[in-house]
mmCIF file with all atom_site columns, C-alpha atoms and ligand atoms in Angstrom:
data_model
loop_
_atom_site.group_PDB
_atom_site.id
_atom_site.type_symbol
_atom_site.label_atom_id
_atom_site.label_alt_id
_atom_site.label_comp_id
_atom_site.label_asym_id
_atom_site.label_entity_id
_atom_site.label_seq_id
_atom_site.pdbx_PDB_ins_code
_atom_site.Cartn_x
_atom_site.Cartn_y
_atom_site.Cartn_z
_atom_site.occupancy
_atom_site.B_iso_or_equiv
_atom_site.pdbx_formal_charge
_atom_site.auth_seq_id
_atom_site.auth_comp_id
_atom_site.auth_asym_id
_atom_site.auth_atom_id
_atom_site.pdbx_PDB_model_num
ATOM   1   C  CA  . UNK T 1 1   ? 0.213   0.326   -0.067 1.00 54.00 ? 1   UNK T CA  1
ATOM   2   C  CA  . UNK T 1 2   ? 1.571   3.805   -1.011 1.00 79.00 ? 2   UNK T CA  1
ATOM   3   C  CA  . UNK T 1 3   ? 2.016   5.995   1.928  1.00 92.00 ? 3   UNK T CA  1
ATOM   4   C  CA  . UNK T 1 4   ? -1.284  7.869   0.681  1.00 94.00 ? 4   UNK T CA  1
ATOM   5   C  CA  . UNK T 1 5   ? -4.315  6.362   -0.483 1.00 96.00 ? 5   UNK T CA  1
ATOM   6   C  CA  . UNK T 1 6   ? -6.228  8.993   -2.057 1.00 95.00 ? 6   UNK T CA  1
ATOM   7   C  CA  . UNK T 1 7   ? -9.611  7.409   -1.095 1.00 97.00 ? 7   UNK T CA  1
ATOM   8   C  CA  . UNK T 1 8   ? -8.919  7.392   2.476  1.00 98.00 ? 8   UNK T CA  1
ATOM   9   C  CA  . UNK T 1 9   ? -10.461 10.320  4.726  1.00 98.00 ? 9   UNK T CA  1
ATOM   10  C  CA  . UNK T 1 10  ? -7.695  10.423  7.243  1.00 98.00 ? 10  UNK T CA  1
ATOM   11  C  CA  . UNK T 1 11  ? -4.847  10.635  4.615  1.00 98.00 ? 11  UNK T CA  1
ATOM   12  C  CA  . UNK T 1 12  ? -6.816  13.761  2.932  1.00 98.00 ? 12  UNK T CA  1
ATOM   13  C  CA  . UNK T 1 13  ? -7.011  15.280  6.662  1.00 98.00 ? 13  UNK T CA  1
ATOM   14  C  CA  . UNK T 1 14  ? -3.190  14.390  6.595  1.00 98.00 ? 14  UNK T CA  1
ATOM   15  C  CA  . UNK T 1 15  ? -2.924  16.133  3.371  1.00 97.00 ? 15  UNK T CA  1
ATOM   16  C  CA  . UNK T 1 16  ? -5.018  19.131  4.339  1.00 97.00 ? 16  UNK T CA  1
ATOM   17  C  CA  . UNK T 1 17  ? -7.460  18.261  1.709  1.00 97.00 ? 17  UNK T CA  1
ATOM   18  C  CA  . UNK T 1 18  ? -9.960  17.881  4.346  1.00 98.00 ? 18  UNK T CA  1
ATOM   19  C  CA  . UNK T 1 19  ? -10.351 20.328  7.280  1.00 98.00 ? 19  UNK T CA  1
ATOM   20  C  CA  . UNK T 1 20  ? -9.555  19.279  10.694 1.00 98.00 ? 20  UNK T CA  1
ATOM   21  C  CA  . UNK T 1 21  ? -8.871  20.718  14.279 1.00 98.00 ? 21  UNK T CA  1
ATOM   22  C  CA  . UNK T 1 22  ? -4.943  19.767  14.859 1.00 98.00 ? 22  UNK T CA  1
ATOM   23  C  CA  . UNK T 1 23  ? -3.748  20.095  18.248 1.00 98.00 ? 23  UNK T CA  1
ATOM   24  C  CA  . UNK T 1 24  ? -0.357  18.297  17.513 1.00 98.00 ? 24  UNK T CA  1
ATOM   25  C  CA  . UNK T 1 25  ? 1.873   17.296  14.883 1.00 98.00 ? 25  UNK T CA  1
ATOM   26  C  CA  . UNK T 1 26  ? 5.176   15.981  14.250 1.00 98.00 ? 26  UNK T CA  1
ATOM   27  C  CA  . UNK T 1 27  ? 7.286   14.111  11.441 1.00 98.00 ? 27  UNK T CA  1
ATOM   28  C  CA  . UNK T 1 28  ? 5.506   11.061  11.480 1.00 98.00 ? 28  UNK T CA  1
ATOM   29  C  CA  . UNK T 1 29  ? 2.000   11.731  13.128 1.00 98.00 ? 29  UNK T CA  1
ATOM   30  C  CA  . UNK T 1 30  ? -1.006  14.272  13.175 1.00 98.00 ? 30  UNK T CA  1
ATOM   31  C  CA  . UNK T 1 31  ? -3.538  14.495  15.709 1.00 98.00 ? 31  UNK T CA  1
ATOM   32  C  CA  . UNK T 1 32  ? -7.109  16.402  15.716 1.00 98.00 ? 32  UNK T CA  1
ATOM   33  C  CA  . UNK T 1 33  ? -10.169 16.325  17.448 1.00 98.00 ? 33  UNK T CA  1
ATOM   34  C  CA  . UNK T 1 34  ? -12.653 13.997  16.600 1.00 98.00 ? 34  UNK T CA  1
ATOM   35  C  CA  . UNK T 1 35  ? -15.797 15.003  15.242 1.00 98.00 ? 35  UNK T CA  1
ATOM   36  C  CA  . UNK T 1 36  ? -17.981 12.758  17.365 1.00 98.00 ? 36  UNK T CA  1
ATOM   37  C  CA  . UNK T 1 37  ? -16.408 13.644  20.886 1.00 98.00 ? 37  UNK T CA  1
ATOM   38  C  CA  . UNK T 1 38  ? -16.825 10.998  23.515 1.00 98.00 ? 38  UNK T CA  1
ATOM   39  C  CA  . UNK T 1 39  ? -15.958 13.520  25.699 1.00 98.00 ? 39  UNK T CA  1
ATOM   40  C  CA  . UNK T 1 40  ? -14.540 17.710  25.037 1.00 98.00 ? 40  UNK T CA  1
ATOM   41  C  CA  . UNK T 1 41  ? -10.656 17.126  23.794 1.00 98.00 ? 41  UNK T CA  1
ATOM   42  C  CA  . UNK T 1 42  ? -11.432 13.200  22.323 1.00 98.00 ? 42  UNK T CA  1
ATOM   43  C  CA  . UNK T 1 43  ? -8.431  13.421  19.977 1.00 98.00 ? 43  UNK T CA  1
ATOM   44  C  CA  . UNK T 1 44  ? -7.483  10.783  17.311 1.00 98.00 ? 44  UNK T CA  1
ATOM   45  C  CA  . UNK T 1 45  ? -3.844  10.189  16.491 1.00 98.00 ? 45  UNK T CA  1
ATOM   46  C  CA  . UNK T 1 46  ? -2.871  9.308   13.200 1.00 98.00 ? 46  UNK T CA  1
ATOM   47  C  CA  . UNK T 1 47  ? 0.362   8.156   11.313 1.00 98.00 ? 47  UNK T CA  1
ATOM   48  C  CA  . UNK T 1 48  ? 1.220   10.261  8.005  1.00 98.00 ? 48  UNK T CA  1
ATOM   49  C  CA  . UNK T 1 49  ? 1.927   7.291   6.273  1.00 98.00 ? 49  UNK T CA  1
ATOM   50  C  CA  . UNK T 1 50  ? -1.306  5.493   5.369  1.00 98.00 ? 50  UNK T CA  1
ATOM   51  C  CA  . UNK T 1 51  ? -1.818  1.868   6.887  1.00 98.00 ? 51  UNK T CA  1
ATOM   52  C  CA  . UNK T 1 52  ? -4.772  -0.044  7.703  1.00 98.00 ? 52  UNK T CA  1
ATOM   53  C  CA  . UNK T 1 53  ? -4.639  -1.100  11.277 1.00 98.00 ? 53  UNK T CA  1
ATOM   54  C  CA  . UNK T 1 54  ? -2.856  -2.309  14.301 1.00 98.00 ? 54  UNK T CA  1
ATOM   55  C  CA  . UNK T 1 55  ? -2.284  -5.647  12.590 1.00 98.00 ? 55  UNK T CA  1
ATOM   56  C  CA  . UNK T 1 56  ? -0.292  -3.705  9.737  1.00 98.00 ? 56  UNK T CA  1
ATOM   57  C  CA  . UNK T 1 57  ? 1.647   -0.357  10.984 1.00 98.00 ? 57  UNK T CA  1
ATOM   58  C  CA  . UNK T 1 58  ? 5.110   -0.451  11.072 1.00 98.00 ? 58  UNK T CA  1
ATOM   59  C  CA  . UNK T 1 59  ? 6.581   -0.714  14.903 1.00 98.00 ? 59  UNK T CA  1
ATOM   60  C  CA  . UNK T 1 60  ? 8.381   2.671   13.995 1.00 98.00 ? 60  UNK T CA  1
ATOM   61  C  CA  . UNK T 1 61  ? 4.974   4.278   13.327 1.00 98.00 ? 61  UNK T CA  1
ATOM   62  C  CA  . UNK T 1 62  ? 2.991   2.620   16.222 1.00 98.00 ? 62  UNK T CA  1
ATOM   63  C  CA  . UNK T 1 63  ? 5.828   3.987   18.446 1.00 98.00 ? 63  UNK T CA  1
ATOM   64  C  CA  . UNK T 1 64  ? 5.385   7.618   17.023 1.00 98.00 ? 64  UNK T CA  1
ATOM   65  C  CA  . UNK T 1 65  ? 1.744   7.399   17.555 1.00 98.00 ? 65  UNK T CA  1
ATOM   66  C  CA  . UNK T 1 66  ? 2.040   6.263   21.271 1.00 98.00 ? 66  UNK T CA  1
ATOM   67  C  CA  . UNK T 1 67  ? 4.564   8.746   21.992 1.00 98.00 ? 67  UNK T CA  1
ATOM   68  C  CA  . UNK T 1 68  ? 2.359   11.532  20.348 1.00 98.00 ? 68  UNK T CA  1
ATOM   69  C  CA  . UNK T 1 69  ? -0.729  10.128  22.719 1.00 98.00 ? 69  UNK T CA  1
ATOM   70  C  CA  . UNK T 1 70  ? 1.208   10.656  25.387 1.00 98.00 ? 70  UNK T CA  1
ATOM   71  C  CA  . UNK T 1 71  ? 1.965   14.383  24.451 1.00 98.00 ? 71  UNK T CA  1
ATOM   72  C  CA  . UNK T 1 72  ? -1.759  14.909  23.914 1.00 98.00 ? 72  UNK T CA  1
ATOM   73  C  CA  . UNK T 1 73  ? -2.800  12.979  26.885 1.00 98.00 ? 73  UNK T CA  1
ATOM   74  C  CA  . UNK T 1 74  ? -0.571  15.469  29.176 1.00 98.00 ? 74  UNK T CA  1
ATOM   75  C  CA  . UNK T 1 75  ? -2.023  18.746  27.297 1.00 98.00 ? 75  UNK T CA  1
ATOM   76  C  CA  . UNK T 1 76  ? -5.931  17.328  28.181 1.00 97.00 ? 76  UNK T CA  1
ATOM   77  C  CA  . UNK T 1 77  ? -4.677  16.877  31.630 1.00 97.00 ? 77  UNK T CA  1
ATOM   78  C  CA  . UNK T 1 78  ? -2.911  20.233  31.915 1.00 98.00 ? 78  UNK T CA  1
ATOM   79  C  CA  . UNK T 1 79  ? -4.845  22.313  30.314 1.00 98.00 ? 79  UNK T CA  1
ATOM   80  C  CA  . UNK T 1 80  ? -8.607  20.738  30.198 1.00 98.00 ? 80  UNK T CA  1
ATOM   81  C  CA  . UNK T 1 81  ? -8.414  19.360  33.468 1.00 95.00 ? 81  UNK T CA  1
ATOM   82  C  CA  . UNK T 1 82  ? -9.097  16.112  32.608 1.00 98.00 ? 82  UNK T CA  1
ATOM   83  C  CA  . UNK T 1 83  ? -8.766  13.694  35.639 1.00 98.00 ? 83  UNK T CA  1
ATOM   84  C  CA  . UNK T 1 84  ? -7.049  10.884  33.744 1.00 98.00 ? 84  UNK T CA  1
ATOM   85  C  CA  . UNK T 1 85  ? -7.381  9.648   29.764 1.00 98.00 ? 85  UNK T CA  1
ATOM   86  C  CA  . UNK T 1 86  ? -8.287  6.533   28.078 1.00 98.00 ? 86  UNK T CA  1
ATOM   87  C  CA  . UNK T 1 87  ? -6.272  5.197   25.048 1.00 98.00 ? 87  UNK T CA  1
ATOM   88  C  CA  . UNK T 1 88  ? -8.064  2.834   22.546 1.00 98.00 ? 88  UNK T CA  1
ATOM   89  C  CA  . UNK T 1 89  ? -7.521  1.478   18.927 1.00 98.00 ? 89  UNK T CA  1
ATOM   90  C  CA  . UNK T 1 90  ? -10.337 -0.350  17.373 1.00 98.00 ? 90  UNK T CA  1
ATOM   91  C  CA  . UNK T 1 91  ? -8.819  -3.057  15.230 1.00 98.00 ? 91  UNK T CA  1
ATOM   92  C  CA  . UNK T 1 92  ? -11.153 -4.209  12.756 1.00 98.00 ? 92  UNK T CA  1
ATOM   93  C  CA  . UNK T 1 93  ? -14.860 -3.844  12.017 1.00 98.00 ? 93  UNK T CA  1
ATOM   94  C  CA  . UNK T 1 94  ? -15.577 -6.631  14.586 1.00 98.00 ? 94  UNK T CA  1
ATOM   95  C  CA  . UNK T 1 95  ? -14.229 -4.448  17.122 1.00 98.00 ? 95  UNK T CA  1
ATOM   96  C  CA  . UNK T 1 96  ? -15.903 -1.064  16.037 1.00 97.00 ? 96  UNK T CA  1
ATOM   97  C  CA  . UNK T 1 97  ? -13.192 0.058   13.521 1.00 98.00 ? 97  UNK T CA  1
ATOM   98  C  CA  . UNK T 1 98  ? -14.673 2.274   11.070 1.00 98.00 ? 98  UNK T CA  1
ATOM   99  C  CA  . UNK T 1 99  ? -11.910 4.172   9.496  1.00 98.00 ? 99  UNK T CA  1
ATOM   100 C  CA  . UNK T 1 100 ? -9.294  2.276   7.893  1.00 98.00 ? 100 UNK T CA  1
ATOM   101 C  CA  . UNK T 1 101 ? -6.256  4.074   8.495  1.00 98.00 ? 101 UNK T CA  1
ATOM   102 C  CA  . UNK T 1 102 ? -4.732  3.213   12.059 1.00 98.00 ? 102 UNK T CA  1
ATOM   103 C  CA  . UNK T 1 103 ? -5.464  5.723   14.274 1.00 98.00 ? 103 UNK T CA  1
ATOM   104 C  CA  . UNK T 1 104 ? -5.326  6.161   18.467 1.00 98.00 ? 104 UNK T CA  1
ATOM   105 C  CA  . UNK T 1 105 ? -7.877  7.412   20.235 1.00 98.00 ? 105 UNK T CA  1
ATOM   106 C  CA  . UNK T 1 106 ? -7.263  9.631   23.199 1.00 98.00 ? 106 UNK T CA  1
ATOM   107 C  CA  . UNK T 1 107 ? -10.213 10.435  25.317 1.00 98.00 ? 107 UNK T CA  1
ATOM   108 C  CA  . UNK T 1 108 ? -9.894  12.881  28.164 1.00 98.00 ? 108 UNK T CA  1
ATOM   109 C  CA  . UNK T 1 109 ? -11.792 11.689  31.430 1.00 98.00 ? 109 UNK T CA  1
ATOM   110 C  CA  . UNK T 1 110 ? -13.624 13.914  33.689 1.00 98.00 ? 110 UNK T CA  1
ATOM   111 C  CA  . UNK T 1 111 ? -14.944 13.412  37.191 1.00 96.00 ? 111 UNK T CA  1
ATOM   112 C  CA  . UNK T 1 112 ? -18.663 13.292  35.963 1.00 93.00 ? 112 UNK T CA  1
ATOM   113 C  CA  . UNK T 1 113 ? -18.321 12.381  32.571 1.00 97.00 ? 113 UNK T CA  1
ATOM   114 C  CA  . UNK T 1 114 ? -20.811 9.768   31.460 1.00 96.00 ? 114 UNK T CA  1
ATOM   115 C  CA  . UNK T 1 115 ? -18.610 7.123   30.216 1.00 97.00 ? 115 UNK T CA  1
ATOM   116 C  CA  . UNK T 1 116 ? -18.774 3.532   31.735 1.00 95.00 ? 116 UNK T CA  1
ATOM   117 C  CA  . UNK T 1 117 ? -16.617 0.552   30.897 1.00 94.00 ? 117 UNK T CA  1
ATOM   118 C  CA  . UNK T 1 118 ? -17.955 -1.380  28.166 1.00 91.00 ? 118 UNK T CA  1
ATOM   119 C  CA  . UNK T 1 119 ? -17.658 -4.730  29.875 1.00 94.00 ? 119 UNK T CA  1
ATOM   120 C  CA  . UNK T 1 120 ? -18.992 -6.354  33.287 1.00 94.00 ? 120 UNK T CA  1
ATOM   121 C  CA  . UNK T 1 121 ? -15.948 -7.188  35.303 1.00 94.00 ? 121 UNK T CA  1
ATOM   122 C  CA  . UNK T 1 122 ? -16.498 -10.568 36.580 1.00 96.00 ? 122 UNK T CA  1
ATOM   123 C  CA  . UNK T 1 123 ? -14.107 -13.508 37.545 1.00 96.00 ? 123 UNK T CA  1
ATOM   124 C  CA  . UNK T 1 124 ? -13.244 -15.859 34.732 1.00 96.00 ? 124 UNK T CA  1
ATOM   125 C  CA  . UNK T 1 125 ? -13.512 -19.464 34.643 1.00 97.00 ? 125 UNK T CA  1
ATOM   126 C  CA  . UNK T 1 126 ? -9.595  -20.784 35.863 1.00 97.00 ? 126 UNK T CA  1
ATOM   127 C  CA  . UNK T 1 127 ? -9.513  -23.363 33.439 1.00 97.00 ? 127 UNK T CA  1
ATOM   128 C  CA  . UNK T 1 128 ? -10.985 -21.757 30.121 1.00 97.00 ? 128 UNK T CA  1
ATOM   129 C  CA  . UNK T 1 129 ? -8.027  -18.699 30.988 1.00 97.00 ? 129 UNK T CA  1
ATOM   130 C  CA  . UNK T 1 130 ? -5.496  -21.634 31.036 1.00 96.00 ? 130 UNK T CA  1
ATOM   131 C  CA  . UNK T 1 131 ? -6.401  -22.920 27.998 1.00 97.00 ? 131 UNK T CA  1
ATOM   132 C  CA  . UNK T 1 132 ? -6.219  -19.642 26.373 1.00 97.00 ? 132 UNK T CA  1
ATOM   133 C  CA  . UNK T 1 133 ? -3.102  -18.776 27.757 1.00 96.00 ? 133 UNK T CA  1
ATOM   134 C  CA  . UNK T 1 134 ? -1.868  -22.156 26.464 1.00 96.00 ? 134 UNK T CA  1
ATOM   135 C  CA  . UNK T 1 135 ? -3.256  -21.112 22.863 1.00 97.00 ? 135 UNK T CA  1
ATOM   136 C  CA  . UNK T 1 136 ? -1.831  -17.759 23.018 1.00 97.00 ? 136 UNK T CA  1
ATOM   137 C  CA  . UNK T 1 137 ? 1.666   -18.275 24.690 1.00 96.00 ? 137 UNK T CA  1
ATOM   138 C  CA  . UNK T 1 138 ? 2.345   -21.671 22.525 1.00 92.00 ? 138 UNK T CA  1
ATOM   139 C  CA  . UNK T 1 139 ? 3.170   -23.129 26.136 1.00 85.00 ? 139 UNK T CA  1
ATOM   140 C  CA  . UNK T 1 140 ? 0.893   -25.836 27.444 1.00 77.00 ? 140 UNK T CA  1
ATOM   141 C  CA  . UNK T 1 141 ? 1.719   -24.829 30.792 1.00 67.00 ? 141 UNK T CA  1
HETATM 142 P  P1  . LIG O 2 .   ? -13.006 3.947   14.682 1.00 55.17 ? 201 LIG O P1  1
HETATM 143 O  O1  . LIG O 2 .   ? -14.393 4.024   14.878 1.00 55.17 ? 201 LIG O O1  1
HETATM 144 O  O2  . LIG O 2 .   ? -12.262 3.551   13.368 1.00 55.17 ? 201 LIG O O2  1
HETATM 145 O  O3  . LIG O 2 .   ? -12.147 3.656   15.630 1.00 55.17 ? 201 LIG O O3  1
HETATM 146 O  O4  . LIG O 2 .   ? -12.861 5.728   14.687 1.00 55.17 ? 201 LIG O O4  1
HETATM 147 C  C1  . LIG O 2 .   ? -12.971 6.612   13.704 1.00 55.17 ? 201 LIG O C1  1
HETATM 148 C  C2  . LIG O 2 .   ? -13.400 7.880   14.393 1.00 55.17 ? 201 LIG O C2  1
HETATM 149 O  O5  . LIG O 2 .   ? -12.929 8.831   13.374 1.00 55.17 ? 201 LIG O O5  1
HETATM 150 C  C3  . LIG O 2 .   ? -14.640 8.155   15.172 1.00 55.17 ? 201 LIG O C3  1
HETATM 151 O  O6  . LIG O 2 .   ? -14.580 8.542   16.375 1.00 55.17 ? 201 LIG O O6  1
HETATM 152 C  C4  . LIG O 2 .   ? -14.825 9.241   14.249 1.00 55.17 ? 201 LIG O C4  1
HETATM 153 O  O7  . LIG O 2 .   ? -16.006 10.277  14.798 1.00 55.17 ? 201 LIG O O7  1
HETATM 154 C  C5  . LIG O 2 .   ? -13.919 9.694   13.699 1.00 55.17 ? 201 LIG O C5  1
HETATM 155 N  N1  . LIG O 2 .   ? -14.084 10.539  12.489 1.00 55.17 ? 201 LIG O N1  1
HETATM 156 C  C6  . LIG O 2 .   ? -14.652 9.972   11.334 1.00 55.17 ? 201 LIG O C6  1
HETATM 157 N  N2  . LIG O 2 .   ? -14.367 10.854  10.248 1.00 55.17 ? 201 LIG O N2  1
HETATM 158 C  C7  . LIG O 2 .   ? -14.350 12.052  10.564 1.00 55.17 ? 201 LIG O C7  1
HETATM 159 C  C8  . LIG O 2 .   ? -13.834 13.209  9.960  1.00 55.17 ? 201 LIG O C8  1
HETATM 160 O  O8  . LIG O 2 .   ? -13.868 13.584  8.838  1.00 55.17 ? 201 LIG O O8  1
HETATM 161 N  N3  . LIG O 2 .   ? -12.882 14.227  10.774 1.00 55.17 ? 201 LIG O N3  1
HETATM 162 C  C9  . LIG O 2 .   ? -12.512 13.783  12.283 1.00 55.17 ? 201 LIG O C9  1
HETATM 163 N  N4  . LIG O 2 .   ? -12.242 14.668  12.885 1.00 55.17 ? 201 LIG O N4  1
HETATM 164 N  N5  . LIG O 2 .   ? -12.963 12.882  12.667 1.00 55.17 ? 201 LIG O N5  1
HETATM 165 C  C10 . LIG O 2 .   ? -13.665 11.583  12.069 1.00 55.17 ? 201 LIG O C10 1
HETATM 166 ZN ZN1 . LIG O 2 .   ? -5.124  6.729   5.157  1.00 55.17 ? 202 LIG O ZN1 1
#
């Protein structure tokens, strides 16, 4: 895949062909406010080079996006009064990804915001966890 995909909305934003409210940029990344913010200051961090998702992004661009996310998180806490941030990547349409140019969401959190965990924490089945561990690690235990 070329560095720029002419059909990609985030490539157009990176190239300045579509408007965005940029909050940070460097040689490898651009960060701009999400048009559908989960909370005030919700920012999308993208690599300048087009790549679809977490599985295809280079290690260097992934690192650059995370460092940019750290800068944006610090600023949200310092300047917006956020009490913390959630960092989120959706990888695959089955995992809520809708724009197929890798991005990290930086979601500032506020003491009284309405966001809640998308799962209900509960103890897992120990045998199932062990079986999953064996499959994922390649180590039968
Ligand atoms: P995803 O669902 O792929 O993880 O996140 C895509 C995000 O991009 C969504 O939160 C959506 O609101 C945001 N988004 C989609 N199109 C645009 C756009 O044209 N401009 C901006 N600033 N954000 C966009
Ligand atoms: Zn793109």
